[in-house]
Amino acid sequence: MSATAEAAAKTNLTKQRRIEERPDIVVRFVGDSGDGMQLAGTQFSNVSAVFGNDISTLPDFPAEIRAPAGSLAGVSGYQIHFSSYDIYTPGDRVNALVAMNPAALKTNIKDLEEGGILIVNSDAFTTSDLQKAGYKTNPLEDGSLKKYRVLAVPITRLNREALSDLKLSPREVDRCRNFFVLGLVYWLYERPLEPTLRWIREKFARNPAVVEANIRALKAGYNYGETLEELPVQYRVPKARIAPGRYRKITGNEATALGLVAASQVAGKTLVYCSYPITPASDILHTLAEMKRYGVITIQAEDEIAAVGCAIGASFGGALGVTGTSGPGVCLKSEAINLAVMAELPVVVIDVQRAGPSTGMPTKTEQADLLQALFGRNGESPLAVVAPASPAECFTMIIEAIRLAVRYMTPVFFLSDGYLANSAEPWPIPKPEELPKIEIKHPTEPNQDGQFMPYKRDERLVRPWALPGTPGLEHRIGGLEKEDVTGNVSYDPLNHEHMVRTRAQKIANIANDIPPLSVKGPESGDLLVISWGSTYGAILAAVERAQRKGLSVACAQLRYLNPMPKNTGEVLRRYKRVLVPELNTGQLRLLLQGRYLVECIGLNKVQGRPFLVSEIEEKIHELLSV
């Protein structure tokens, strides 16, 4: 066929292809760790956000650092839900699945909807790779995929042909395959190429050959879609109606880091972030390490104990001491956290929860550290606990953690998790004047009698935060019990009981300084779904669906877990039934029943994966049909 005839055929095909509009789409990219699926998914979500869609994402990392290529354990994925309306989750069923090898197909095909689009790299379905994935026959040939719209694309070969004249090694050429498939999916969903082309030019500016290779691969994939007869349709998801303002896509870890910097600026304090690398909290350290221009000090400690010790020392010296970790690290930090409780110092402990116990599933999400945060120390050791409900909310809630820590001179736990940490959503960038005020007052003079009393408390039972080196304010703090007011070491039994109860009451007083628990839906009725942390999005979506069907159901989100809002018991008692979905075996349910004597029903999932909206909705219907 001549070039003119080929161009004419392509134009005719384009004219015949119809555009189908959808309110939302869920796409998942999966492949080996080295296939660049995280990058492809990130670029797709960035472009969708720039286009004007609402987005929610779910990266999925392999637990093994270097799993064998082509193995089930080495599959890495990235799911994005983009829509023309407000969404709260990365989606339940996948509408389009991109699988770069047999292992990726086998571990993810169950989530693809019937009739969904399945794009596979047919070049990867060799006898060796099929065996690694546990296939006895080739699924592309045995009819097992007949309920899907299968596009078996020779991605490796087509990508190599597009880059054949570039002076790159075969390995460098194959690393561009993710951009080829990204271009194809861009075509399928009418995504613009320019934002990604601009990113490629900036990212690889020092290597023109790599810039050219990735640009060619992206355009080759897009153009391949134009000629694809197996797909006579493209899909269009209109822009979402979003409130005016400046937005950026943000993950929970990014939001946490930015919130810490914002809090330090508002408070006029140096932020000292001390951490030992641990999945999935490490990105907070990585982000803050680039914030030196804002007076941020980051310390990568040699272990978890050293990290929390540094944070405590920073707080004693008058800075904002923060340490970040995951569940196993909290175990190691617990003794030092007790020291911060006894010394009554404002230290923030960030726990980005993951599946345990022990090393567990380090890249998978869970909510199993709630009881550890509340009670995982020796003695009577109360402290404050807060938890964000979404990736963007990590920004506001970490600022709140700092505010409570310095206002009440207490350690504060900030309970995020792997899902919140790595997922992304649009975030309206706040103006500086909109940030909450954090006022800190350090004493500058001794008490009236000429002596400084480090445990002389105000009406909230909060002791003063005296800075070392201030003339006349020399004082003793530490792990030994202190005499009330004077701060002298004391072994008096009655003083010890008084101090234990005083520290507990100080934490309880925080309830006067936090908003009441609010509900979405009827103020009373048949069912209340109450939650904390990252389950919020799936629960809100399920409850809204049930409400549209006329069911008497409401939901409430606990962002403050110690103390809980003062009206929590009252809210629970206004409903005939209370459902508590959690990514653990029932920790919040245990607390609610024990504190408020209200029977609660648990919906518990411990699979390292977040709730699907359908799982919550099904339980709601089950309870309201009885």
XYZ file of C-alpha atoms in Angstrom:
626
model
C 0.000 0.000 0.000
C 1.355 3.452 -0.914
C 1.898 6.114 1.755
C -1.022 8.116 0.326
C -3.379 5.139 0.416
C -2.269 4.249 3.947
C -2.926 7.802 5.138
C -6.343 7.766 3.483
C -7.209 4.453 5.150
C -6.144 5.815 8.504
C -8.278 8.938 8.021
C -11.279 6.814 7.028
C -10.841 4.591 10.082
C -10.662 7.639 12.343
C -13.882 9.000 10.857
C -15.666 5.676 11.407
C -14.550 5.341 15.006
C -17.166 6.536 17.463
C -16.677 8.392 20.747
C -18.371 6.915 23.811
C -18.775 9.193 26.833
C -18.416 7.722 30.323
C -18.835 9.427 33.726
C -15.759 7.630 35.076
C -13.131 5.050 34.157
C -10.818 2.784 36.171
C -7.496 1.799 34.550
C -4.786 -0.413 36.018
C -1.210 -0.757 34.748
C 0.629 -3.908 35.894
C 3.949 -5.532 35.082
C 7.371 -6.375 36.488
C 9.046 -3.921 38.857
C 11.328 -2.892 36.001
C 8.503 -2.299 33.510
C 7.825 1.256 34.715
C 4.167 0.763 35.580
C 4.346 3.175 38.530
C 5.737 5.851 36.223
C 3.136 5.156 33.541
C 0.319 5.314 36.084
C 1.681 8.487 37.646
C 1.911 10.203 34.269
C -1.607 9.088 33.364
C -2.972 10.448 36.647
C -1.051 13.727 36.238
C -2.434 14.240 32.747
C -5.967 13.401 33.899
C -5.681 15.924 36.703
C -4.418 18.594 34.292
C -7.275 17.728 31.928
C -9.707 18.550 34.726
C -10.930 15.147 35.927
C -11.257 14.227 39.571
C -8.811 11.413 40.331
C -8.049 8.818 42.970
C -5.105 6.438 42.665
C -3.806 3.235 44.239
C -0.183 2.203 43.637
C 0.636 -1.420 44.505
C 4.273 -2.311 45.106
C 5.804 -5.790 45.375
C 6.933 -6.712 48.874
C 10.231 -8.164 47.664
C 12.926 -5.672 46.672
C 14.305 -7.795 43.831
C 11.797 -10.500 43.086
C 12.726 -12.719 40.102
C 11.682 -11.212 36.767
C 8.390 -12.611 35.551
C 7.423 -14.029 38.945
C 4.087 -13.520 40.688
C 5.864 -11.903 43.660
C 7.456 -9.265 41.441
C 4.289 -7.744 39.979
C 3.963 -3.981 40.418
C 0.768 -2.063 39.657
C -0.864 1.354 39.555
C -4.623 1.917 39.464
C -6.275 5.221 38.647
C -9.927 6.190 38.834
C -10.694 9.382 36.867
C -14.124 10.916 36.612
C -16.422 13.803 35.784
C -17.770 13.972 39.359
C -16.464 13.796 42.934
C -14.958 10.401 43.724
C -13.568 9.032 46.979
C -11.832 5.776 46.012
C -9.615 4.291 43.268
C -12.615 2.258 42.150
C -13.848 -1.309 42.605
C -13.932 -3.013 39.237
C -11.263 -2.268 36.634
C -12.522 -1.134 33.218
C -9.188 -1.494 31.433
C -6.213 -3.622 32.453
C -2.728 -3.280 30.951
C -0.674 -6.433 31.655
C 2.951 -6.454 30.542
C 3.588 -10.162 31.223
C 1.785 -13.399 32.209
C 2.431 -12.926 35.947
C 0.805 -9.487 35.847
C -2.173 -10.948 34.002
C -2.622 -13.840 36.402
C -2.515 -11.731 39.577
C -4.863 -9.021 38.318
C -7.340 -10.488 35.807
C -9.893 -11.261 38.514
C -10.435 -7.526 39.054
C -11.244 -6.742 35.408
C -14.947 -6.342 34.698
C -16.620 -8.676 32.240
C -16.372 -7.061 28.818
C -13.492 -4.907 30.028
C -10.518 -3.993 27.855
C -7.434 -6.159 28.339
C -4.212 -4.895 26.750
C -1.355 -7.398 26.947
C 2.203 -7.424 25.673
C 1.958 -10.553 23.549
C 5.747 -10.633 23.126
C 6.095 -11.483 26.822
C 3.933 -14.619 26.621
C 6.830 -16.977 25.995
C 7.003 -20.534 27.290
C 9.433 -19.497 30.035
C 7.330 -16.565 31.284
C 4.140 -18.627 31.164
C 5.783 -21.268 33.356
C 6.997 -18.651 35.851
C 3.421 -17.427 36.194
C 2.067 -20.956 36.642
C 0.206 -21.163 33.335
C 0.016 -24.592 31.730
C -1.392 -23.171 28.492
C -1.206 -19.731 26.908
C -4.275 -17.738 28.055
C -4.107 -15.716 24.847
C -4.844 -18.903 22.896
C -6.853 -21.249 25.144
C -10.121 -19.245 25.267
C -9.914 -18.444 28.995
C -10.070 -14.688 28.270
C -13.114 -14.776 25.973
C -15.256 -12.648 28.295
C -12.873 -9.697 27.865
C -11.986 -7.506 24.899
C -8.419 -8.668 24.422
C -5.851 -6.543 22.591
C -2.760 -8.703 22.210
C -0.202 -6.117 21.147
C 3.441 -6.976 20.314
C 4.590 -4.053 22.425
C 8.236 -5.076 22.705
C 8.643 -5.549 18.938
C 6.762 -2.394 17.947
C 8.687 -0.327 20.461
C 12.012 -1.674 19.169
C 11.020 -0.864 15.590
C 10.133 2.715 16.542
C 13.539 3.196 18.212
C 15.635 1.074 15.848
C 17.878 3.861 14.511
C 18.779 5.317 17.936
C 22.154 4.564 19.483
C 20.786 2.875 22.587
C 21.382 -0.556 24.056
C 18.622 -3.170 23.751
C 17.972 -2.805 27.474
C 17.611 0.983 27.179
C 15.214 0.547 24.263
C 13.052 -1.949 26.153
C 12.839 0.385 29.138
C 10.767 2.697 26.931
C 7.967 0.144 26.527
C 5.999 1.758 29.333
C 5.744 4.948 27.277
C 4.563 2.982 24.244
C 1.702 1.451 26.210
C 1.048 4.801 27.901
C 0.638 6.410 24.480
C -1.832 3.706 23.486
C -3.922 4.258 26.615
C -3.721 8.038 26.120
C -5.274 7.520 22.691
C -7.953 5.212 24.070
C -9.143 7.799 26.607
C -8.420 11.023 24.690
C -5.611 12.160 26.961
C -3.317 14.954 25.675
C 0.328 14.067 25.024
C 1.880 17.467 25.694
C 2.141 17.335 29.523
C 4.035 14.046 29.350
C 6.191 15.209 26.435
C 7.135 18.266 28.498
C 7.919 16.062 31.500
C 10.160 13.795 29.389
C 12.124 16.772 28.060
C 12.678 18.142 31.565
C 13.368 14.821 33.277
C 15.945 13.543 30.777
C 17.312 16.897 29.604
C 20.911 15.762 30.100
C 20.468 12.745 27.828
C 19.008 13.775 24.447
C 18.974 10.178 23.176
C 16.749 9.075 26.055
C 14.490 12.088 25.497
C 14.096 11.169 21.831
C 13.514 7.478 22.636
C 10.753 8.089 25.162
C 9.049 10.683 22.964
C 9.114 8.306 20.003
C 7.760 5.450 22.118
C 4.917 7.585 23.471
C 3.919 8.809 20.016
C 4.295 5.327 18.503
C 1.846 3.912 21.049
C -0.591 6.739 20.419
C -0.387 6.319 16.641
C -0.822 2.567 16.994
C -4.157 3.255 18.653
C -5.180 5.336 15.656
C -4.748 2.296 13.380
C -6.208 -0.315 15.713
C -9.208 -1.936 14.016
C -10.021 -4.110 17.062
C -11.136 -0.966 18.941
C -13.681 0.977 16.884
C -14.336 3.273 19.859
C -12.591 5.850 22.021
C -13.777 6.851 25.478
C -14.299 10.357 26.755
C -14.617 11.326 30.415
C -15.707 14.989 30.661
C -14.067 17.417 33.032
C -15.278 17.411 36.622
C -16.965 20.387 38.222
C -14.315 21.458 40.696
C -14.457 24.517 42.944
C -12.269 27.373 41.635
C -8.749 27.523 43.009
C -5.203 26.270 42.531
C -4.865 22.496 42.702
C -2.094 19.949 42.561
C -2.069 16.197 42.676
C -0.757 15.042 46.030
C -0.071 11.791 47.854
C -0.565 11.321 51.567
C 3.165 11.254 52.279
C 3.695 14.420 50.242
C 0.818 16.118 52.050
C 2.256 15.072 55.412
C 5.658 16.525 54.560
C 4.182 19.799 53.282
C 1.951 20.034 56.359
C 4.956 19.670 58.648
C 6.768 22.481 56.844
C 3.657 24.676 56.927
C 3.214 24.055 60.657
C 6.825 24.969 61.367
C 6.465 28.194 59.390
C 3.220 29.154 61.107
C 4.676 28.371 64.532
C 7.965 30.132 63.796
C 9.893 27.018 64.791
C 12.611 24.864 63.290
C 11.318 21.478 62.160
C 13.601 18.586 63.079
C 12.498 15.375 61.374
C 14.308 12.269 62.591
C 13.639 8.964 60.901
C 15.012 5.564 60.022
C 14.070 4.383 56.498
C 11.050 2.095 56.540
C 8.305 1.291 54.051
C 5.864 2.994 53.555
C 7.001 6.081 55.527
C 10.327 6.805 53.836
C 8.936 9.242 51.254
C 8.254 11.748 54.038
C 11.972 11.826 54.838
C 12.848 12.060 51.138
C 10.512 15.024 50.608
C 11.609 16.906 53.735
C 15.292 16.416 52.896
C 14.790 18.874 50.024
C 13.203 21.526 52.275
C 16.354 22.952 53.873
C 15.548 26.425 52.534
C 12.592 26.486 54.934
C 14.764 25.787 57.948
C 13.962 22.071 57.977
C 16.527 19.737 59.522
C 16.333 16.067 58.540
C 18.252 13.301 60.279
C 18.463 9.763 58.919
C 19.276 7.930 62.133
C 21.080 4.607 62.464
C 18.013 2.949 63.995
C 14.475 3.616 65.216
C 15.501 4.238 68.823
C 18.042 6.854 67.808
C 15.456 8.538 65.589
C 12.902 9.051 68.337
C 15.672 10.063 70.750
C 16.717 12.806 68.337
C 13.119 14.021 68.095
C 12.773 14.145 71.872
C 16.040 16.073 72.160
C 14.895 18.514 69.493
C 11.643 19.166 71.363
C 13.506 19.620 74.654
C 15.635 22.220 72.883
C 12.608 24.148 71.632
C 12.243 22.848 68.078
C 9.381 20.836 66.576
C 10.613 17.270 67.055
C 8.974 14.749 64.724
C 9.782 11.121 63.991
C 8.258 8.906 61.305
C 8.016 5.147 60.996
C 5.672 2.205 60.506
C 4.349 -0.402 62.931
C 7.605 -2.348 63.553
C 9.409 0.916 64.250
C 6.781 1.988 66.776
C 7.597 -1.157 68.760
C 11.227 -0.070 68.979
C 10.352 3.541 69.805
C 7.877 2.709 72.584
C 10.284 3.080 75.523
C 11.427 6.504 74.346
C 7.834 7.581 73.664
C 7.181 6.765 77.319
C 10.010 9.150 78.194
C 8.305 11.893 76.164
C 5.051 11.185 78.026
C 6.743 11.380 81.431
C 8.778 14.464 80.495
C 5.667 15.993 78.888
C 7.416 17.097 75.713
C 5.686 17.891 72.370
C 6.858 15.109 70.048
C 4.884 13.970 66.988
C 5.145 10.287 66.043
C 4.027 9.492 62.484
C 2.978 5.864 62.004
C 2.326 4.962 58.371
C 0.710 1.613 59.091
C 1.342 -1.555 57.120
C 0.337 -5.200 57.354
C 1.964 -7.049 60.273
C 2.942 -8.523 62.627
C 6.730 -8.361 62.418
C 7.813 -7.584 58.850
C 4.411 -8.842 57.637
C 3.590 -7.471 54.190
C 5.641 -4.257 54.175
C 4.151 -2.717 51.028
C 0.510 -3.486 51.873
C -1.888 -1.369 53.886
C -3.525 -2.080 57.244
C -5.053 -0.283 60.244
C -3.708 -2.611 62.907
C -1.699 -0.136 65.031
C -4.550 1.707 66.751
C -4.305 -0.208 70.010
C -0.510 -0.023 69.860
C -0.669 3.770 69.547
C -3.051 4.024 72.488
C -1.661 1.389 74.835
C 1.628 0.041 73.468
C 3.776 1.290 76.349
C 4.426 0.335 79.942
C 2.556 1.952 82.813
C -0.212 4.520 82.498
C 1.076 6.397 79.483
C -1.657 8.487 77.788
C -1.082 10.589 74.713
C -3.107 12.110 71.878
C -3.926 10.208 68.674
C -5.204 11.701 65.395
C -5.838 10.117 61.991
C -6.412 11.663 58.528
C -9.199 10.337 56.315
C -7.734 10.975 52.849
C -4.370 11.683 51.197
C -5.026 15.428 51.018
C -6.268 15.492 54.610
C -2.828 14.354 55.759
C -1.848 18.014 55.327
C -4.428 19.452 57.706
C -4.255 16.652 60.270
C -0.454 16.741 60.630
C -0.751 20.478 61.299
C -3.389 19.613 63.901
C -1.026 17.045 65.433
C 1.644 19.732 65.813
C -0.882 22.184 67.261
C -2.087 19.735 69.893
C 1.442 18.633 70.759
C 2.717 22.124 71.573
C -0.546 23.352 73.098
C -0.818 20.412 75.501
C 2.874 19.485 75.875
C 2.288 15.895 74.907
C 3.412 13.349 72.344
C 0.862 12.962 69.539
C 0.453 9.921 67.304
C -0.427 10.589 63.665
C -1.905 7.384 62.201
C -1.641 7.246 58.432
C -1.321 4.002 56.442
C 0.141 2.611 53.249
C -3.001 3.350 51.233
C -3.125 7.021 52.254
C 0.653 7.387 51.955
C 0.906 6.296 48.321
C -2.516 7.176 46.907
C -3.089 10.542 45.263
C -5.943 12.984 44.753
C -6.408 16.658 43.777
C -5.543 19.039 46.617
C -6.656 22.692 46.733
C -3.520 24.595 47.732
C -4.417 26.748 50.750
C -3.400 30.366 51.098
C -0.983 31.080 53.971
C -3.566 33.181 55.784
C -5.955 30.205 55.762
C -3.627 27.997 57.804
C -4.539 27.464 61.474
C -2.639 29.515 64.037
C -0.080 27.769 66.234
C 0.860 30.006 69.151
C 3.818 29.033 71.315
C 4.863 30.896 74.437
C 8.049 30.023 76.291
C 8.534 31.340 79.831
C 11.320 33.901 80.112
C 11.432 34.599 83.850
C 11.300 32.503 87.045
C 8.195 32.358 89.222
C 7.456 35.112 91.718
C 9.542 33.507 94.460
C 12.597 33.544 92.191
C 12.484 29.821 91.464
C 11.292 28.121 88.296
C 8.647 25.444 88.717
C 8.727 23.209 85.612
C 5.520 21.348 86.559
C 3.410 24.314 87.615
C 0.405 23.863 85.357
C -2.137 26.190 83.792
C -5.901 25.721 83.789
C -5.574 23.017 81.119
C -3.027 21.164 83.307
C -0.252 21.953 80.806
C 3.267 22.545 82.138
C 5.450 25.346 80.704
C 7.835 24.709 77.796
C 11.035 26.274 79.105
C 14.010 26.450 76.754
C 17.388 25.204 78.007
C 19.833 28.041 78.531
C 17.209 30.600 79.557
C 18.667 32.379 82.625
C 16.917 31.387 85.842
C 14.895 28.594 84.229
C 17.201 25.690 84.982
C 15.045 22.599 85.536
C 15.063 18.820 85.615
C 12.962 16.526 83.431
C 13.356 12.863 82.605
C 11.938 9.380 82.981
C 11.780 9.241 86.762
C 8.557 10.350 88.408
C 8.560 14.023 89.317
C 7.090 15.875 92.220
C 4.163 18.006 91.191
C 5.044 21.653 90.605
C 8.731 21.498 91.625
C 9.858 18.760 89.246
C 12.045 17.129 91.862
C 12.437 13.355 91.661
C 9.751 11.792 93.834
C 8.949 8.256 94.982
C 5.982 9.339 97.087
C 3.033 6.964 96.360
C 0.356 9.646 96.584
C 2.311 12.038 94.397
C 2.741 9.289 91.784
C -0.996 8.610 91.666
C -1.666 12.330 91.475
C 0.743 12.745 88.549
C -0.632 9.705 86.696
C -4.176 11.038 86.972
C -3.059 14.559 86.090
C -1.322 13.435 82.892
C -4.435 11.465 81.911
C -6.720 14.411 82.638
C -4.524 16.715 80.562
C -5.058 14.446 77.554
C -8.793 14.222 78.312
C -8.946 18.032 78.308
C -8.032 18.021 74.628
C -11.670 17.033 73.998
C -12.565 20.666 74.824
C -10.342 21.840 71.989
C -11.485 19.647 69.080
C -14.672 19.715 66.958
C -17.646 17.497 67.836
C -18.284 14.324 65.870
C -20.488 15.113 62.870
C -22.531 12.752 60.720
C -23.330 12.689 57.019
C -26.950 11.707 56.678
C -29.885 11.577 59.105
C -29.089 12.659 62.683
C -30.717 9.457 63.906
C -32.014 6.334 62.251
C -31.520 2.664 61.516
C -27.764 2.485 60.921
C -24.605 4.481 61.607
C -21.378 3.498 59.844
C -18.480 4.847 61.908
C -14.855 4.697 60.829
C -11.363 6.104 61.143
C -8.465 6.564 58.744
C -8.379 5.472 55.126
C -11.651 3.513 55.108
C -13.482 6.844 54.861
C -13.664 7.077 51.066
C -15.169 3.641 50.476
C -17.605 4.109 53.373
C -18.775 7.535 52.222
C -19.346 6.271 48.677
C -21.273 3.218 49.920
C -23.397 5.260 52.329
C -24.278 7.803 49.645
C -25.361 4.973 47.329
C -27.540 3.515 50.087
C -29.053 6.911 50.869
C -29.989 7.384 47.204
C -31.913 4.127 47.501
C -33.887 5.570 50.417
C -32.141 3.657 53.234
C -31.863 5.201 56.707
C -28.086 5.203 57.061
C -25.473 7.774 58.035
C -21.707 7.777 58.432
C -19.300 9.444 60.842
C -15.504 9.723 60.707
C -13.340 9.774 63.849
C -10.311 11.942 63.129
C -9.533 12.247 66.846
C -9.059 8.865 68.495
C -7.668 9.934 71.854
C -9.485 11.687 73.195
C -12.531 11.090 71.066
C -14.976 13.973 70.541
C -17.129 14.656 73.588
C -20.367 13.787 71.797
C -19.216 10.397 70.446
C -21.329 8.330 72.853
C -24.382 10.472 72.218
C -24.020 10.051 68.439
C -23.663 6.270 68.723
C -26.809 5.954 70.834
C -28.978 7.781 68.282
C -28.952 4.818 65.891
C -30.463 1.354 66.159
C -27.301 -0.281 64.841
C -23.670 0.724 64.536
C -21.341 -0.744 61.876
C -17.558 -0.369 62.251
C -15.566 -1.286 59.101
C -11.810 -1.581 59.732
C -8.712 -2.966 58.067
C -7.969 -4.990 61.202
C -9.850 -7.503 63.339
C -11.908 -4.957 65.275
C -9.817 -2.496 67.276
C -12.048 0.599 67.073
C -15.073 -1.610 67.698
C -13.425 -2.841 70.910
C -12.812 0.743 72.056
C -16.320 1.983 71.250
C -18.033 -0.917 72.982
C -15.770 -0.661 76.025
C -16.043 3.097 76.472
C -19.634 3.767 75.493
C -21.320 0.388 76.143
C -22.939 0.457 72.704
C -23.055 -2.807 70.790
C -21.190 -2.482 67.496
C -21.049 -4.743 64.463
C -17.686 -5.282 62.834
C -16.786 -5.515 59.156
C -13.153 -6.481 59.114
C -10.640 -7.060 56.341
C -6.974 -7.979 56.824
C -5.767 -8.718 53.306
C -3.378 -5.809 52.822
C -5.917 -4.184 50.487
C -8.405 -1.350 51.089
C -12.150 -1.882 51.177
C -14.141 -1.946 47.968
C -17.228 0.242 47.954
C -19.292 -2.829 47.104
C -18.105 -4.645 50.245
C -19.391 -1.838 52.470
C -22.597 -1.460 50.485
C -23.336 -5.173 50.680
C -22.979 -5.140 54.471
C -25.254 -2.102 54.769
C -27.974 -3.873 52.778
C -27.514 -7.034 54.831
C -28.017 -5.188 58.120
C -30.972 -3.104 56.944
C -32.794 -6.057 55.390
C -33.051 -7.936 58.700
